[in-house]
N, CA, C and O of each residue as an XYZ file, in Angstrom:
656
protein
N      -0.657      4.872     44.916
C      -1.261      5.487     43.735
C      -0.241      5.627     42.607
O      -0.569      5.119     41.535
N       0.936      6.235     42.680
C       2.346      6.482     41.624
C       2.429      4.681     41.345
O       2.347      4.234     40.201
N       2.547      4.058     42.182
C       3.146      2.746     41.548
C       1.630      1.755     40.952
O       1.581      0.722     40.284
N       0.924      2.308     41.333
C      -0.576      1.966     40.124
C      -0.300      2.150     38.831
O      -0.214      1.254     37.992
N      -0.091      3.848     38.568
C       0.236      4.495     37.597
C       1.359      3.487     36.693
O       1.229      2.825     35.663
N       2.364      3.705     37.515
C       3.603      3.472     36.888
C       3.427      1.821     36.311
O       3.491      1.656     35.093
N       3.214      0.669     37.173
C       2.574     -0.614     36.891
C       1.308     -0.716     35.605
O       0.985     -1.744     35.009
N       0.845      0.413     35.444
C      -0.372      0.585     34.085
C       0.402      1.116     33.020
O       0.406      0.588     31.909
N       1.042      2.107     33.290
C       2.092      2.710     32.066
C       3.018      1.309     31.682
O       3.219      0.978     30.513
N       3.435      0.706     32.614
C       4.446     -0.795     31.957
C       3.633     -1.495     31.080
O       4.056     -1.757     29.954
N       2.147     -1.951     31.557
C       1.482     -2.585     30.817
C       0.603     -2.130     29.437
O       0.435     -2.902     28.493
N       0.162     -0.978     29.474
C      -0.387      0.016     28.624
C       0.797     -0.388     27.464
O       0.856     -1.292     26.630
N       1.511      0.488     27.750
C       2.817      0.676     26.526
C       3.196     -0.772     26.391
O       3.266     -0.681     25.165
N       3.479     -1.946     26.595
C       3.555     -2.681     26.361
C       2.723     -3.867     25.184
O       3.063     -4.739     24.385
N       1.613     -3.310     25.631
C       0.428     -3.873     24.616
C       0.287     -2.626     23.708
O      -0.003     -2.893     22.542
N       0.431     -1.368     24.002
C       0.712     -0.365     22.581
C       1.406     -0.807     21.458
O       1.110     -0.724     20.266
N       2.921     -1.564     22.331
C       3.882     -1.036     21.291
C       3.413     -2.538     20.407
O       3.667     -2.689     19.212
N       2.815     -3.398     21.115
C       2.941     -5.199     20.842
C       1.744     -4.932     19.525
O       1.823     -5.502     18.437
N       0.729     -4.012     19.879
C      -0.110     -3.555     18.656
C       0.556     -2.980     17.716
O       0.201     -3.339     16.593
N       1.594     -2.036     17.759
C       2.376     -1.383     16.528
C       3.081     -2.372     16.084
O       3.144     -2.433     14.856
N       3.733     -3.311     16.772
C       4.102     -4.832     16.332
C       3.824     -5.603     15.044
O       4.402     -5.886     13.995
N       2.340     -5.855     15.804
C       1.418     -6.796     14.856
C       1.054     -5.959     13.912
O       0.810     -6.663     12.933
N       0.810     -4.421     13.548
C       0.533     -3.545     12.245
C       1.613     -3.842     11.307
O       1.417     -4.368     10.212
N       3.159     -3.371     11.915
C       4.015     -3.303     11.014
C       4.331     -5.126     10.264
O       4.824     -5.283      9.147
N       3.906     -6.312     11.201
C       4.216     -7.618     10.822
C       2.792     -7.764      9.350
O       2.875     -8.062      8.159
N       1.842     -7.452     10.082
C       0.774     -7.229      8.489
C       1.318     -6.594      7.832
O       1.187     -7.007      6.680
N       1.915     -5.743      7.887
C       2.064     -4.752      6.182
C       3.145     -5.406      5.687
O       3.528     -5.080      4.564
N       3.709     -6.241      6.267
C       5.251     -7.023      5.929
C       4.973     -8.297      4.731
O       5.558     -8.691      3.723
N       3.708     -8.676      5.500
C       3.297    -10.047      5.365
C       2.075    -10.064      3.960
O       2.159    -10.632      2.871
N       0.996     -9.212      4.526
C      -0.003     -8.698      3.492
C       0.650     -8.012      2.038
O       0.223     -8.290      0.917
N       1.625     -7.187      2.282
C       1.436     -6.378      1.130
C       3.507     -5.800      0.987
O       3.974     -4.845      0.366
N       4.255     -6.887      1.860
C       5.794     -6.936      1.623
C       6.089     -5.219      1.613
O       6.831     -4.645      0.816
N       5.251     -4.540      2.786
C       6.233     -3.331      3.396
C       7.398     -3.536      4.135
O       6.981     -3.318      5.273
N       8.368     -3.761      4.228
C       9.094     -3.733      5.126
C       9.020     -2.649      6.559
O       8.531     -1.529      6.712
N       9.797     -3.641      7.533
C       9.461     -2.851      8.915
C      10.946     -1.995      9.100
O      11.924     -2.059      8.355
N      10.805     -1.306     10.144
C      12.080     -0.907     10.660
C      12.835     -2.193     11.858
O      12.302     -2.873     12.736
N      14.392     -2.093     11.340
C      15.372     -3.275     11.514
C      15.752     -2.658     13.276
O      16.652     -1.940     13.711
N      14.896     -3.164     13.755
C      15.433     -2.721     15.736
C      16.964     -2.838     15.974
O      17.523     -2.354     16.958
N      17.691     -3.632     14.826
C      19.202     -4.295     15.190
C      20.001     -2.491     15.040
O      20.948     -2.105     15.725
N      19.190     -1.568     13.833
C      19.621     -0.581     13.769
C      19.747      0.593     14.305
O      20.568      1.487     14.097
N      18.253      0.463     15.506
C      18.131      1.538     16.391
C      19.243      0.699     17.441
O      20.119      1.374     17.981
N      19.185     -0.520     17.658
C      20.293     -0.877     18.687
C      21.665     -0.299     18.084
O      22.011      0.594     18.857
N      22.281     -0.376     17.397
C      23.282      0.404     16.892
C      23.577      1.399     16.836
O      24.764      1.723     16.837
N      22.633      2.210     16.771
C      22.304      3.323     17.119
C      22.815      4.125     18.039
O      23.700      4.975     18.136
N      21.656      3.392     18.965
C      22.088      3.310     20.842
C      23.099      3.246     21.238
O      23.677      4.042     21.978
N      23.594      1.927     20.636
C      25.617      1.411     20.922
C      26.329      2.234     20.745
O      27.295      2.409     21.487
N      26.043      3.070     19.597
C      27.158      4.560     19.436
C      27.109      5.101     20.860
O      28.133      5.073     21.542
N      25.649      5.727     21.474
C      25.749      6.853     22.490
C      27.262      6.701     23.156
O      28.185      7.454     22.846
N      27.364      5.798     23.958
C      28.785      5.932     24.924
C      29.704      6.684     24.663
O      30.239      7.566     25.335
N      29.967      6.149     23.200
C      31.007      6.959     22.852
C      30.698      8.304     22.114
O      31.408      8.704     21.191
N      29.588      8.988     22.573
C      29.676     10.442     21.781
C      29.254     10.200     20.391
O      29.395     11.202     19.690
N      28.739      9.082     19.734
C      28.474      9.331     18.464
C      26.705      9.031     18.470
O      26.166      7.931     18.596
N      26.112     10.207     18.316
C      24.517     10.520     18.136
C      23.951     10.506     16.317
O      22.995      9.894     15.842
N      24.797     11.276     15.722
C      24.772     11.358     14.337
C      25.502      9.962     13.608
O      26.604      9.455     13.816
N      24.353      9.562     12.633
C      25.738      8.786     11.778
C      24.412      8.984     10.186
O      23.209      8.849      9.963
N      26.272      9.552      9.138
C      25.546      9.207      7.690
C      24.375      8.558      7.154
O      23.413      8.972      6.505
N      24.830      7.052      7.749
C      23.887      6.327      7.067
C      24.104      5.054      8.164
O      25.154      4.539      7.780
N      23.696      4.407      9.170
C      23.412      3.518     10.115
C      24.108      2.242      9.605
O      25.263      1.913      9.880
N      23.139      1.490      8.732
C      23.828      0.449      7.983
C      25.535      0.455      7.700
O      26.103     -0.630      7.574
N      26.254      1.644      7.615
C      27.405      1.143      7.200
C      27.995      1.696      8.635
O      29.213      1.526      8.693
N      27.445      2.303      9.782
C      28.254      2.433     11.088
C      28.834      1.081     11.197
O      28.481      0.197     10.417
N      29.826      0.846     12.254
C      29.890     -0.119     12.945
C      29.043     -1.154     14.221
O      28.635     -0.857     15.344
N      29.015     -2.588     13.367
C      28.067     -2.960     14.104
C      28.507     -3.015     15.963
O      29.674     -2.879     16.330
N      27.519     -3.201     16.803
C      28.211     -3.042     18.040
C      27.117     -4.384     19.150
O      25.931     -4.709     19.214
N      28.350     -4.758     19.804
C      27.110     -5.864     20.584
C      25.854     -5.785     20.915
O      25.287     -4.698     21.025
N      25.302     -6.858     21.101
C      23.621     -7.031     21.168
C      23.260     -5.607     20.455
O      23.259     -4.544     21.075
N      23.005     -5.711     19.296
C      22.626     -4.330     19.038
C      21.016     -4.923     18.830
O      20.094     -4.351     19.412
N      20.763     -6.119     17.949
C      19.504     -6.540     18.256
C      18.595     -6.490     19.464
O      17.472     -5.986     19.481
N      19.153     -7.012     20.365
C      18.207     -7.026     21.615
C      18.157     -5.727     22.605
O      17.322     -5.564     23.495
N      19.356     -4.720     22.227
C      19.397     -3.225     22.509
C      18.476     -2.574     22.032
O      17.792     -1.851     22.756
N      18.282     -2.674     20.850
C      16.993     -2.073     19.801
C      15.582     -2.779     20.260
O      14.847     -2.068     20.944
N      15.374     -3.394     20.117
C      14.140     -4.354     20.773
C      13.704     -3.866     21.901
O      12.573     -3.383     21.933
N      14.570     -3.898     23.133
C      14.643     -3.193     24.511
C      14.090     -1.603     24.260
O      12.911     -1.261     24.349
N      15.016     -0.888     23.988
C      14.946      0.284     23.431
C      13.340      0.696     23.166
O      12.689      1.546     23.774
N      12.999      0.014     22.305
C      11.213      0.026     21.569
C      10.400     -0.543     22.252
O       9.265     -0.444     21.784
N      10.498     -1.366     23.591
C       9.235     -1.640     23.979
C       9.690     -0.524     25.381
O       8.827     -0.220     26.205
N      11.089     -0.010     25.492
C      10.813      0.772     26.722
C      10.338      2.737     26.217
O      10.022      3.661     26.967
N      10.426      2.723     25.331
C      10.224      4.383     24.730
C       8.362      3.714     24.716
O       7.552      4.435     25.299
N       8.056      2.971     24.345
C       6.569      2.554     24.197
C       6.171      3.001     25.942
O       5.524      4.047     25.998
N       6.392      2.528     26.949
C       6.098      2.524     28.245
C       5.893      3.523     28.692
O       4.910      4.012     29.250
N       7.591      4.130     28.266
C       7.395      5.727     28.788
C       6.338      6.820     28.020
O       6.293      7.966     28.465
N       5.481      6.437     26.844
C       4.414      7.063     26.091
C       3.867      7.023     26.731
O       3.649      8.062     27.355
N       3.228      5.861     27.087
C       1.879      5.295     28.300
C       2.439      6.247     29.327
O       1.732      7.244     29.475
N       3.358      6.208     29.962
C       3.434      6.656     30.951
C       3.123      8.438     31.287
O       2.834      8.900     32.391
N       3.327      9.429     29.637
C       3.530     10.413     29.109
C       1.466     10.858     29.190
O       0.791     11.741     29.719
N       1.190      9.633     28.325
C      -0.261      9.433     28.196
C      -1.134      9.695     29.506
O      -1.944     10.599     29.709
N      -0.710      8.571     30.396
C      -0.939      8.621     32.551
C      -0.765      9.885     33.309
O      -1.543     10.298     34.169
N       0.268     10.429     32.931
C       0.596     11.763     33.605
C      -0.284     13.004     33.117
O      -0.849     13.791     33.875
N      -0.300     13.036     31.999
C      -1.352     13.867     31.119
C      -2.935     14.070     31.570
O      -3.379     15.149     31.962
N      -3.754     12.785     31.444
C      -4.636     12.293     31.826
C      -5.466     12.049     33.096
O      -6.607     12.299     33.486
N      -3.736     11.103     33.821
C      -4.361     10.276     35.066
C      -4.890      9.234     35.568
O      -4.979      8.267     34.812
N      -5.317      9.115     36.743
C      -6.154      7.558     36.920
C      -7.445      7.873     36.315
O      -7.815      6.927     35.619
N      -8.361      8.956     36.319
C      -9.232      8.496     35.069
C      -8.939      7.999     34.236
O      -9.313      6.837     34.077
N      -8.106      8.652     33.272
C      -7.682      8.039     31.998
C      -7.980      6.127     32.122
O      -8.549      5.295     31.415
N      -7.221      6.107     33.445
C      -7.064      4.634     33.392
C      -7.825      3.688     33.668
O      -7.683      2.503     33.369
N      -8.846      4.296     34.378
C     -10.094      3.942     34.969
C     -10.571      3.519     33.589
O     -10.508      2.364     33.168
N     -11.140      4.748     32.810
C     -11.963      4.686     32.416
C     -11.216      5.166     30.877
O     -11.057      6.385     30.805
N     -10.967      4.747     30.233
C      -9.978      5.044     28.493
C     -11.056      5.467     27.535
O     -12.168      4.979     27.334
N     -10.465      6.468     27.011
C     -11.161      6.936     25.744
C     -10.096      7.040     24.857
O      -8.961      6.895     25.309
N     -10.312      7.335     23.303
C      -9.904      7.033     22.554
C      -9.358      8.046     21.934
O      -8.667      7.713     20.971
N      -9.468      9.834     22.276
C      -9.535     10.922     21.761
C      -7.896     10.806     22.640
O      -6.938     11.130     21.937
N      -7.670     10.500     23.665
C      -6.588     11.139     24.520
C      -4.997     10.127     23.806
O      -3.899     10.626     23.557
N      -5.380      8.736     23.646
C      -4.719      7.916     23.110
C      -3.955      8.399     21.798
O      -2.771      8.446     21.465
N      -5.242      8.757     21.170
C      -4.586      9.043     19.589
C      -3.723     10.394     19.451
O      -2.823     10.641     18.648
N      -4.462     11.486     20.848
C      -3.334     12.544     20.880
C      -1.808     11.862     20.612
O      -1.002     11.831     19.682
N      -1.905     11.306     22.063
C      -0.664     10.868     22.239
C       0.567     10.272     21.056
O       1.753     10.459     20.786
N      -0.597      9.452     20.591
C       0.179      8.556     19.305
C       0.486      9.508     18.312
O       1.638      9.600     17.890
N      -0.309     10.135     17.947
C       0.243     11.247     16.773
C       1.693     11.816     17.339
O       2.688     11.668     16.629
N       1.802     12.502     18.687
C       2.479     13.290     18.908
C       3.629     12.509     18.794
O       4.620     13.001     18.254
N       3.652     11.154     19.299
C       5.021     10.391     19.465
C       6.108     10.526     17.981
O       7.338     10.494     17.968
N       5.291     10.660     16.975
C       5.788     10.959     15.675
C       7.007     11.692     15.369
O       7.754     11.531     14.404
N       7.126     12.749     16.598
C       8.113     13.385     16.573
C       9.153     12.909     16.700
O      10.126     13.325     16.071
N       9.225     11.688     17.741
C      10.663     10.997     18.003
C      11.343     10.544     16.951
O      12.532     10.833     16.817
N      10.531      9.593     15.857
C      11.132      9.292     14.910
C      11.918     10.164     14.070
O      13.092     10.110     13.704
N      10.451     11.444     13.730
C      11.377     12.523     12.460
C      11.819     13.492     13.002
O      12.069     14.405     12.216
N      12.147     13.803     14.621
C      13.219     14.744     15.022
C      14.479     14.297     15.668
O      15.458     15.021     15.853
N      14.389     13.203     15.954
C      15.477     12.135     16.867
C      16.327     10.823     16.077
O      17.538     10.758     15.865
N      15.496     10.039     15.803
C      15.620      8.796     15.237
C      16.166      8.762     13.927
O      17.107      8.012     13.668
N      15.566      9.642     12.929
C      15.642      9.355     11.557
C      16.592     10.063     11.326
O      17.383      9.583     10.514
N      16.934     11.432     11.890
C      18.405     12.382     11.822
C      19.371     11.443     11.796
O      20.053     11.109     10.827
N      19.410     10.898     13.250
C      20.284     10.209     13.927
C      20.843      9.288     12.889
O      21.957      9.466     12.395
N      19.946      8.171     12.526
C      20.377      7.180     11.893
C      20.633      7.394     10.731
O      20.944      6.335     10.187
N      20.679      8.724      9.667
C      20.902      8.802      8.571
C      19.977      9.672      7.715
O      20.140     10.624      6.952
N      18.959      8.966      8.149
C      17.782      9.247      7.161
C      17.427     10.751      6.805
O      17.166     11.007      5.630
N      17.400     11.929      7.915
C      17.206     13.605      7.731
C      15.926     13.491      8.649
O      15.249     12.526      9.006
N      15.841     15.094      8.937
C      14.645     15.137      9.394
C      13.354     14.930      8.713
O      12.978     15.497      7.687
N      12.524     13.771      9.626
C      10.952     13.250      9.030
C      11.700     12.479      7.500
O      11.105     12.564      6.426
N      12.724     11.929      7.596
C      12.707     10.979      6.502
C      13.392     11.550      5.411
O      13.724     10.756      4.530
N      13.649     12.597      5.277
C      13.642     13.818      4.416
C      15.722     13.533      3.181
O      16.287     14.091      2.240
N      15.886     12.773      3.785
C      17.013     12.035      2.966
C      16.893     10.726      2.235
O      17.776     10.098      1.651
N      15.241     10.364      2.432
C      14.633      8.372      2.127
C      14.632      8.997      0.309
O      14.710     10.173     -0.046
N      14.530      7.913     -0.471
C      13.958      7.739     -1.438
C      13.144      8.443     -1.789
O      13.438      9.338     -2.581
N      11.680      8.271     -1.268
C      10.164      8.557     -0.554
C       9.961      9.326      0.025
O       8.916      9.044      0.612
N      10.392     10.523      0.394
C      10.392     11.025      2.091
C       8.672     11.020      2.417
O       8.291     10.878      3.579
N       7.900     11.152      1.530
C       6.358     11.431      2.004
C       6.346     10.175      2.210
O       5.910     10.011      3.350
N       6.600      9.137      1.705
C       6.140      7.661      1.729
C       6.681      7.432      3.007
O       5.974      6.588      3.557
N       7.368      7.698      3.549
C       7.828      7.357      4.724
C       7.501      8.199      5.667
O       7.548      7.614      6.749
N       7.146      9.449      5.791
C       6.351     10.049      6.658
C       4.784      9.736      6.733
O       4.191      9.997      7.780
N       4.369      9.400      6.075
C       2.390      8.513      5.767
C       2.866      7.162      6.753
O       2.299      6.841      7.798
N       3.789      6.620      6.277
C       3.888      4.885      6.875
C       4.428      5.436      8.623
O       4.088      4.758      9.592
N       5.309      6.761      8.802
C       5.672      6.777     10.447
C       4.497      7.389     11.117
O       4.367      7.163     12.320
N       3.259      8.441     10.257
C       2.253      8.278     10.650
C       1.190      7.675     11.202
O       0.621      7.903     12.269
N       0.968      6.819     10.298
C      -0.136      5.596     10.662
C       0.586      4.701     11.396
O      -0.050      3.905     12.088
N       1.908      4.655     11.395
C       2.058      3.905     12.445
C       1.785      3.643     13.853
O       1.266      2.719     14.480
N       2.540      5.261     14.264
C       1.715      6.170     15.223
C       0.714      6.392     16.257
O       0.707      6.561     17.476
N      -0.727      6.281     14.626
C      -1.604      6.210     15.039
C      -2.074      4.771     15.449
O      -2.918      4.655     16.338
N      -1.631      3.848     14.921
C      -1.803      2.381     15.343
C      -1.300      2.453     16.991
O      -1.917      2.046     17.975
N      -0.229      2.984     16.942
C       0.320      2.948     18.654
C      -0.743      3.481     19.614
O      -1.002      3.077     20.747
N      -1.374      4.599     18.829
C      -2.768      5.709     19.716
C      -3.307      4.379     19.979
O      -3.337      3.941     21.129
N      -3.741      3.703     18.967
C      -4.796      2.871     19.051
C      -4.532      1.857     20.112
O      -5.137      1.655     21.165
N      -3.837      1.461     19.769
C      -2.805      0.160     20.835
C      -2.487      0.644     21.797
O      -1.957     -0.257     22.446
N      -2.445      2.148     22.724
C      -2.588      2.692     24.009
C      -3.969      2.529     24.422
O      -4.138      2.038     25.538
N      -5.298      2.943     23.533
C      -6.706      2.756     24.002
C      -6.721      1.561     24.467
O      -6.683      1.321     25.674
N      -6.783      0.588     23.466
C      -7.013     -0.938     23.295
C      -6.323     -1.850     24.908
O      -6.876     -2.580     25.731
N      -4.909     -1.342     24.769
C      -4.616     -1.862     26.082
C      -4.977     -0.957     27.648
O      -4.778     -1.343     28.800
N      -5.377     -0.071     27.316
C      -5.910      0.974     28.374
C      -7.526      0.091     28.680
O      -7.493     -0.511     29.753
N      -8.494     -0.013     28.125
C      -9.270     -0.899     27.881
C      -9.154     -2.240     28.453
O      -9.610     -2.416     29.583
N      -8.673     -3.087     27.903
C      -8.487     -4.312     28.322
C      -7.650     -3.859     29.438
O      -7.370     -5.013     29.764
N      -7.157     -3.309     30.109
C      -6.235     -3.235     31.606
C      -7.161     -2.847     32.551
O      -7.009     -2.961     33.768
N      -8.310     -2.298     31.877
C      -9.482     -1.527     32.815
C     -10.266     -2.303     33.411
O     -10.655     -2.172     34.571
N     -10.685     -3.583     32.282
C     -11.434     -4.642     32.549
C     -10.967     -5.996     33.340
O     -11.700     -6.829     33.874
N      -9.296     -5.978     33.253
C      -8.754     -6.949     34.047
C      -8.523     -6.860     35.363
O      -8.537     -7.734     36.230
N      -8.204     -5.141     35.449
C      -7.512     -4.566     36.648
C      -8.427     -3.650     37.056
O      -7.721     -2.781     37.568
N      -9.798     -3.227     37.169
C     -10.613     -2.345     37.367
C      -9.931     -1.426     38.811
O     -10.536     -0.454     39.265
């Protein structure tokens, strides 16, 4: 039963995050939003070892190996562990049977990582709050978010129908 779970949370979050993917590649493409640079959360990351969690401003840290494919990694595995956050919450109903109210909890809530964790971290302040924009960038880590809610249903759904 746990390794059901855990095997649906890999796949769930996986097609979540692959949906927040394809949102942020439209707004890139449609209407030249830019996405967030994964090479930077890998850099990010690369600090931990050595004790450095905070940095000014990311871009001018030092770059540090594979920081690309660290960051990449990084984002489809924090995606998994949502699903997985989502599973535990829920359950094998949930998984059985997906609704769309429990998903979007989830996705909203994930919001926090960015503007209490992520965006400190890398420079930006809390919720963005050092950007240019800071609302503009809290609306865009929003809906992003919620695209992820969505992209937890969607693959909760299609996993239901493949894997009943």
């Amino acid at each position: 039963m746990e390794t059901d779970l855990v095997l649906r949370a890999i796949l769930i979050g996986i097609g979540a995050t692959a949906v927040m993917d394809l949102w942020a590649m439209a707004l890139k493409h449609s209407l030249g939003i830019p996405s967030l640079d994964y090479a930077m959360v890998g850099r990010w990351i690369g600090h931990f070892p050595q004790g450095r969690f905070l940095h000014p401003r990311i871009g001018a840290a030092a770059p540090v190996p594979c920081e690309r494919p660290i960051g990449w990694t990084a984002h489809y595995a924090i995606g998994i562990v949502f699903a997985g956050l989502l599973l535990l919450i829920w359950g094998q109903d949930w998984a059985m049977r997906p609704t769309l109210a429990p998903a979007l909890i989830v996705g909203h809530a994930t919001v926090a990582a960015p503007f209490f964790l992520m965006q400190p971290g890398m420079g930006a302040g809390i919720a963005a709050s050092k950007t240019p924009n800071p609302n503009i960038a809290r609306l865009r880590s929003l809906a992003t978010h919620a695209v992820f809610g969505l992209g937890l249903y969607l693959s909760g759904l299609l996993l239901a129908v493949v894997w009943p």
